[in-house]
N, CA, C and O atoms as a DFTB+ gen file, in Angstrom:
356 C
 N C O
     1  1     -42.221    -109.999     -30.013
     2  2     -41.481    -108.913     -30.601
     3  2     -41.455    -109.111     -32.117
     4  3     -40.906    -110.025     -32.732
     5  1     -42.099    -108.163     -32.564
     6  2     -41.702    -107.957     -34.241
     7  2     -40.821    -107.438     -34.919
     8  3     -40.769    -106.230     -34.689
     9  1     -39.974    -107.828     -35.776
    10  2     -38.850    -107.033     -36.526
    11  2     -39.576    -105.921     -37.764
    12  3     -40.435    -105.963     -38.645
    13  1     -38.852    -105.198     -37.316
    14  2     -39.131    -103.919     -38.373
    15  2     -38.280    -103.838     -39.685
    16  3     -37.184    -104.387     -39.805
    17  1     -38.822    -103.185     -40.540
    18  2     -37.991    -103.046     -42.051
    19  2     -38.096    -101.899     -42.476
    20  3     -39.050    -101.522     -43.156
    21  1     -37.484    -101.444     -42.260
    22  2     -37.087     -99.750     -42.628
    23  2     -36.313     -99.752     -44.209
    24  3     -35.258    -100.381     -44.285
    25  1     -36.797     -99.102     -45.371
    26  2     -36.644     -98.660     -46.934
    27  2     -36.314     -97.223     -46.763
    28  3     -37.090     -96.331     -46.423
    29  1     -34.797     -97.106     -47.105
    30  2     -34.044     -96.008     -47.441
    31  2     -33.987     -95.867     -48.656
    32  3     -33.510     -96.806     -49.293
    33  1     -34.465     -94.617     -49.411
    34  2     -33.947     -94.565     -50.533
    35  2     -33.036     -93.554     -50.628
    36  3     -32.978     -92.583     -49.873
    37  1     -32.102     -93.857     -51.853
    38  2     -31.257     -93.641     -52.253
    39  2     -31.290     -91.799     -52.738
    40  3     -32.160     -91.344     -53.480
    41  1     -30.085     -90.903     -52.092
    42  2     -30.318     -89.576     -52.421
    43  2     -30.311     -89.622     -54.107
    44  3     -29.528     -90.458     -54.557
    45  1     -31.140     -88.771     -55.200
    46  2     -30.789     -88.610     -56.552
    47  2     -29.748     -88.142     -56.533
    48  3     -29.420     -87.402     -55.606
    49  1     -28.735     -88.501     -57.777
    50  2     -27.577     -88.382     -58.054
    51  2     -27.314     -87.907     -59.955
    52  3     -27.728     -88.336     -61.032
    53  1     -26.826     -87.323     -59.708
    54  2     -26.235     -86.821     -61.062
    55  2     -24.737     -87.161     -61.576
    56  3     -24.071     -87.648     -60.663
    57  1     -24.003     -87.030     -62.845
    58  2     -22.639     -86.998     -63.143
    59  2     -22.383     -86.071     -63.910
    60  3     -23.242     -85.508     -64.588
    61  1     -21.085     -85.763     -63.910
    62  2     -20.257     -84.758     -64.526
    63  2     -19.376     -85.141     -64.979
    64  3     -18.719     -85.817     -64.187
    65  1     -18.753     -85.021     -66.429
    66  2     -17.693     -85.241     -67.092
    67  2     -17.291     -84.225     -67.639
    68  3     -17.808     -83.109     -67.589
    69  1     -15.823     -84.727     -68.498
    70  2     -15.056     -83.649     -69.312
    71  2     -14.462     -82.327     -68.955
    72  3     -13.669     -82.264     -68.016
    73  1     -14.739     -81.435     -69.530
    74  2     -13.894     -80.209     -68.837
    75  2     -14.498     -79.278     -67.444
    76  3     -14.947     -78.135     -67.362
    77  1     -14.292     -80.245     -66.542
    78  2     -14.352     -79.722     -65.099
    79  2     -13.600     -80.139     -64.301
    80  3     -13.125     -81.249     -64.543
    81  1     -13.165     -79.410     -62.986
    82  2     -11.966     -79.531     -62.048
    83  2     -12.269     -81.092     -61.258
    84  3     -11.371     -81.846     -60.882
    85  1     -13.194     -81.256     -61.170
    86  2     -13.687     -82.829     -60.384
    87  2     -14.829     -83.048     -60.825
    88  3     -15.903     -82.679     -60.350
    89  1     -14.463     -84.149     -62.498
    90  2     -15.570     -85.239     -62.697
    91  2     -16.072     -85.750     -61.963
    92  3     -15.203     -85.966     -61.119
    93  1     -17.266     -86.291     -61.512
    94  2     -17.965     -87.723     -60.940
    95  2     -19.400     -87.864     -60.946
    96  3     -20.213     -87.685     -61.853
    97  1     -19.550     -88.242     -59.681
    98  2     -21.217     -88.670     -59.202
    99  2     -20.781     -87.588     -58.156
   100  3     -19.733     -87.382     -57.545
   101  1     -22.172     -86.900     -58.202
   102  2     -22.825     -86.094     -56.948
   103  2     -24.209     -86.263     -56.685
   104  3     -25.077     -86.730     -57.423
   105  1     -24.289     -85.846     -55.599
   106  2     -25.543     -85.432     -54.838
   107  2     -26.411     -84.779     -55.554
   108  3     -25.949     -83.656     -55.757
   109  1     -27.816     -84.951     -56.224
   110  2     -28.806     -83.697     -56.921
   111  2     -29.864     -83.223     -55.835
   112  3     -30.865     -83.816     -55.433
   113  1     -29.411     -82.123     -55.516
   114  2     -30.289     -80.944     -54.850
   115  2     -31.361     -80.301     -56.164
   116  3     -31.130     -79.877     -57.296
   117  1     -32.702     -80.499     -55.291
   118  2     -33.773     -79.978     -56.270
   119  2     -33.501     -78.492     -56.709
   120  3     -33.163     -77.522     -56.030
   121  1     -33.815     -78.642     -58.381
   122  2     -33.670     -77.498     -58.964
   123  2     -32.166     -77.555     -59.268
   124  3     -32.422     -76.608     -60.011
   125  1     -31.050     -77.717     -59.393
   126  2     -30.187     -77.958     -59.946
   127  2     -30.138     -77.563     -61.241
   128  3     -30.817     -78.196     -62.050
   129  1     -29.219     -76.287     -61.757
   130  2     -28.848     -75.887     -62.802
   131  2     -27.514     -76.793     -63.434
   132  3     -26.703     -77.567     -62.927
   133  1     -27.708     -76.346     -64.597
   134  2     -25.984     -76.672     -65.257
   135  2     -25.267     -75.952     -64.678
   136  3     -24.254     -76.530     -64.284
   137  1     -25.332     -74.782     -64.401
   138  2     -24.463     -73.989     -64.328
   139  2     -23.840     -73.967     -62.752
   140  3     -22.703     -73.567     -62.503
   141  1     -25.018     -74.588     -61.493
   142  2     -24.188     -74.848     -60.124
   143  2     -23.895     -76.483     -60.051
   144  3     -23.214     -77.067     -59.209
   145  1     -24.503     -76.962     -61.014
   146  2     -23.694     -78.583     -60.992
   147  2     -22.331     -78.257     -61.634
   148  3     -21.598     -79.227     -61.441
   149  1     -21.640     -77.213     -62.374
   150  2     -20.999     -77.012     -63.071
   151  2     -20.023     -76.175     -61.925
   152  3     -18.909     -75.802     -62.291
   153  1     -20.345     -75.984     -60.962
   154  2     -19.808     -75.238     -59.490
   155  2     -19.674     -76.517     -58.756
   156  3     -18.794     -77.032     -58.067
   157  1     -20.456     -76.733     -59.015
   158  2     -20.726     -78.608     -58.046
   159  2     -19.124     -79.011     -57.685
   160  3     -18.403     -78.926     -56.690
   161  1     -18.921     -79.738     -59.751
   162  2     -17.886     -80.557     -60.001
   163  2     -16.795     -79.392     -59.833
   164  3     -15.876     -79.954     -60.429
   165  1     -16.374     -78.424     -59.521
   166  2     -15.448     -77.856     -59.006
   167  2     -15.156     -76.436     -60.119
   168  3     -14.404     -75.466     -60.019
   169  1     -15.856     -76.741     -60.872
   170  2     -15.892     -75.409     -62.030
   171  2     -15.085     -75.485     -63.357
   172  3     -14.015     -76.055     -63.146
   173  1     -15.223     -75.133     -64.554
   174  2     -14.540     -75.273     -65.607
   175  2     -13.111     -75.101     -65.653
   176  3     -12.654     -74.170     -64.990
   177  1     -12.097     -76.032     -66.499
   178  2     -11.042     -76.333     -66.077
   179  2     -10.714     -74.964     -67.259
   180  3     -11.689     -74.463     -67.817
   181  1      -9.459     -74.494     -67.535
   182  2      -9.134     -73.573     -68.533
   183  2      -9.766     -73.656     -69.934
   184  3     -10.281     -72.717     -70.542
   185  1      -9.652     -74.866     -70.328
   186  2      -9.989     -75.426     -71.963
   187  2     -11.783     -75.517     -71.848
   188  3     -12.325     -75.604     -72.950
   189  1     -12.602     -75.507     -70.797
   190  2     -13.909     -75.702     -70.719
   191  2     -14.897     -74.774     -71.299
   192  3     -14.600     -73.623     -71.618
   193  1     -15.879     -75.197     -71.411
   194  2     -16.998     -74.088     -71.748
   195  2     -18.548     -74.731     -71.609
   196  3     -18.902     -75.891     -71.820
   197  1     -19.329     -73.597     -71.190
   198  2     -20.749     -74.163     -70.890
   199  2     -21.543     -74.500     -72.363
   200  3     -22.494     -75.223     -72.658
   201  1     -20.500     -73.443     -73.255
   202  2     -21.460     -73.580     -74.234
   203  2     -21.619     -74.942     -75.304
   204  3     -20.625     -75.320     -75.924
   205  1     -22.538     -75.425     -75.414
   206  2     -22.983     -76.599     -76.136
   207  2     -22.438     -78.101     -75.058
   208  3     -21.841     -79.114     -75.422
   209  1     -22.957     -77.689     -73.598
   210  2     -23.359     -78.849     -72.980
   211  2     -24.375     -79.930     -72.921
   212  3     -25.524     -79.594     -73.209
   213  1     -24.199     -80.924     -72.662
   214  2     -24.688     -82.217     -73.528
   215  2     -25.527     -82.848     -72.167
   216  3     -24.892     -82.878     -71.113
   217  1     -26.423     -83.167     -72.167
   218  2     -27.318     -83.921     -70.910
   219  2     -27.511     -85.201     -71.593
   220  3     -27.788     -85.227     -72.792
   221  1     -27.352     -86.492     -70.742
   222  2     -27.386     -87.531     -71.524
   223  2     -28.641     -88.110     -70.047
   224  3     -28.479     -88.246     -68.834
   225  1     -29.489     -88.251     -70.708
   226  2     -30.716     -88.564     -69.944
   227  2     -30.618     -90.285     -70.228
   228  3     -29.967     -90.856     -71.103
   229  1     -31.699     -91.016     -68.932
   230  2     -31.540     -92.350     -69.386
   231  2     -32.773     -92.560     -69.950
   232  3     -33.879     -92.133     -69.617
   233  1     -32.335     -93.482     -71.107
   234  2     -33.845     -93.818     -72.130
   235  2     -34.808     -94.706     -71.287
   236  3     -34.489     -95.283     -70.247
   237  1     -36.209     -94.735     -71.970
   238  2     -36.815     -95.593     -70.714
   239  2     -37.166     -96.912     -71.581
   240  3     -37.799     -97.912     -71.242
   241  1     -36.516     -96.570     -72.875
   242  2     -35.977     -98.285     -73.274
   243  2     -34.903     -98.694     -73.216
   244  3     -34.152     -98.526     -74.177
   245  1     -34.465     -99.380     -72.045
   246  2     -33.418     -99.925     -71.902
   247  2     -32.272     -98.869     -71.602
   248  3     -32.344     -97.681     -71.286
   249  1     -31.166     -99.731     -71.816
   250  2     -29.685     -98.360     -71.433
   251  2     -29.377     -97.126     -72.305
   252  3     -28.791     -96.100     -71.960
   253  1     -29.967     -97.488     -73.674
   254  2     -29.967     -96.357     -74.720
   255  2     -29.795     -94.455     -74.234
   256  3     -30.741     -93.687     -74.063
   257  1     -29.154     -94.310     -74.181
   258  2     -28.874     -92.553     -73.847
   259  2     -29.632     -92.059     -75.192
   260  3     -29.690     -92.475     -76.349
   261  1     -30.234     -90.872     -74.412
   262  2     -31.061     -89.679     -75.377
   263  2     -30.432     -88.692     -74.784
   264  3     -30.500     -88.515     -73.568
   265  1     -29.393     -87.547     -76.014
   266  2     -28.545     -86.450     -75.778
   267  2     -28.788     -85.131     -76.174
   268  3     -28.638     -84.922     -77.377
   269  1     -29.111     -84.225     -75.500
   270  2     -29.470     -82.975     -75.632
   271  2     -29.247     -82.110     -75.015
   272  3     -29.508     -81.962     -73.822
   273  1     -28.559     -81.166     -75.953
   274  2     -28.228     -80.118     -75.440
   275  2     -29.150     -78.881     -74.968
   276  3     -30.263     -78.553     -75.378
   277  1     -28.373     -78.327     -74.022
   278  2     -29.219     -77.522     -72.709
   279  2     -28.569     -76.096     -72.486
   280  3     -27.378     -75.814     -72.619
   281  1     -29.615     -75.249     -72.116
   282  2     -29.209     -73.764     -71.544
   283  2     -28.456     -74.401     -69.965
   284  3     -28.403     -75.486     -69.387
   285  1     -27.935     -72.948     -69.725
   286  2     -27.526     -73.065     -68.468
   287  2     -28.561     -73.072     -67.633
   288  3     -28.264     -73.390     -66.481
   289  1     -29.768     -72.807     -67.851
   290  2     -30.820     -72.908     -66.961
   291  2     -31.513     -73.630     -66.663
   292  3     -32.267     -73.643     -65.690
   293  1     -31.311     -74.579     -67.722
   294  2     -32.091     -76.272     -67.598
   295  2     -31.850     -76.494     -66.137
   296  3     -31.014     -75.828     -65.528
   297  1     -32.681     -77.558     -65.488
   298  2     -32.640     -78.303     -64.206
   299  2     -32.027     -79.165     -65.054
   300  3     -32.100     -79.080     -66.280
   301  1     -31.366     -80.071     -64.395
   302  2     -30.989     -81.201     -63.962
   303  2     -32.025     -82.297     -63.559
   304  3     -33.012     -81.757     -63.060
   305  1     -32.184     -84.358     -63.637
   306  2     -32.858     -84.745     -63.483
   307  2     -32.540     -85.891     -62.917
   308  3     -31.823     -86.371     -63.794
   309  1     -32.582     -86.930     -61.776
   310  2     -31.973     -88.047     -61.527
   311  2     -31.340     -88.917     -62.301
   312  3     -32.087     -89.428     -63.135
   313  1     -29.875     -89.393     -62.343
   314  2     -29.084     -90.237     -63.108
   315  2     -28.487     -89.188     -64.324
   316  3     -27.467     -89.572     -64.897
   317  1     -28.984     -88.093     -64.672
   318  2     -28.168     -87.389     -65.034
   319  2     -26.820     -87.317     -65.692
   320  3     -25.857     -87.335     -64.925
   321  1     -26.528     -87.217     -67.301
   322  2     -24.648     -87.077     -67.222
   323  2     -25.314     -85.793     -67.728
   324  3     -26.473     -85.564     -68.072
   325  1     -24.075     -84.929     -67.656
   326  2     -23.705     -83.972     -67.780
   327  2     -21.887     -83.737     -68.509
   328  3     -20.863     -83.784     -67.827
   329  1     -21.959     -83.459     -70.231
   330  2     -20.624     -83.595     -70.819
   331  2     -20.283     -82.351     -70.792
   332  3     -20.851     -81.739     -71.697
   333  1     -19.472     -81.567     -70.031
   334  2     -18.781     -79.891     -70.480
   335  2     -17.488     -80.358     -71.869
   336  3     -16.497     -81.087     -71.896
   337  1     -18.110     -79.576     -72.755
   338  2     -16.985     -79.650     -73.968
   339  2     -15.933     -79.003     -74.001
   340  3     -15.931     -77.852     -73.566
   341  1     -14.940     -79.499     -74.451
   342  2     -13.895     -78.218     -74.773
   343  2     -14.040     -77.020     -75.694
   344  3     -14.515     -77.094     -76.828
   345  1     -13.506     -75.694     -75.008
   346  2     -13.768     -75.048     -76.288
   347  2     -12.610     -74.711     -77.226
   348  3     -11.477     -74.518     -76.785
   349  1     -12.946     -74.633     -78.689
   350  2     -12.439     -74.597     -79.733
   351  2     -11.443     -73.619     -79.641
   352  3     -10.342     -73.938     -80.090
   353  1     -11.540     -72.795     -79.289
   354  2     -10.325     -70.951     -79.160
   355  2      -9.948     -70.842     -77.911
   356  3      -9.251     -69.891     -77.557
């Protein structure tokens, strides 16, 4: 009898911060907008706004974040943050 080794990988995951009803880690379903990860985390809290959301991608030197801002139509990409800002008015 031989033992078997079965490799699960891990579902992609995204995060959400700042002005939304439930920050965290979620689940990334392909194709993923800002705007239903932004439904995801439970939707903009009163003070929120989509506009001038921040994607903090991971650098592929080292831990270094590269930050850029995104339409609502951008996808989304594994490891993912996602900052909703407050808005000003």
């Amino acid at each position: 009898m031989t033992a078997d080794t079965v490799f699960v990988r891990h579902a992609p995951q995204f995060y959400i911060y700042g002005e939304v009803q439930h920050p965290g880690e979620y689940r990334l379903a392909r194709n993923t907008t800002i705007s239903q990860a932004i439904s995801i985390g439970g939707g903009l809290t009163p003070r929120g706004t989509q506009r001038g959301a921040i994607v903090k991608t991971p650098g592929c030197r080292g831990p270094r974040n590269e930050s850029i801002r995104y339409r609502k139509r951008d996808v989304l990409q594994p490891n993912d943050v996602l900052l909703i800002k407050a808005s000003l008015f």
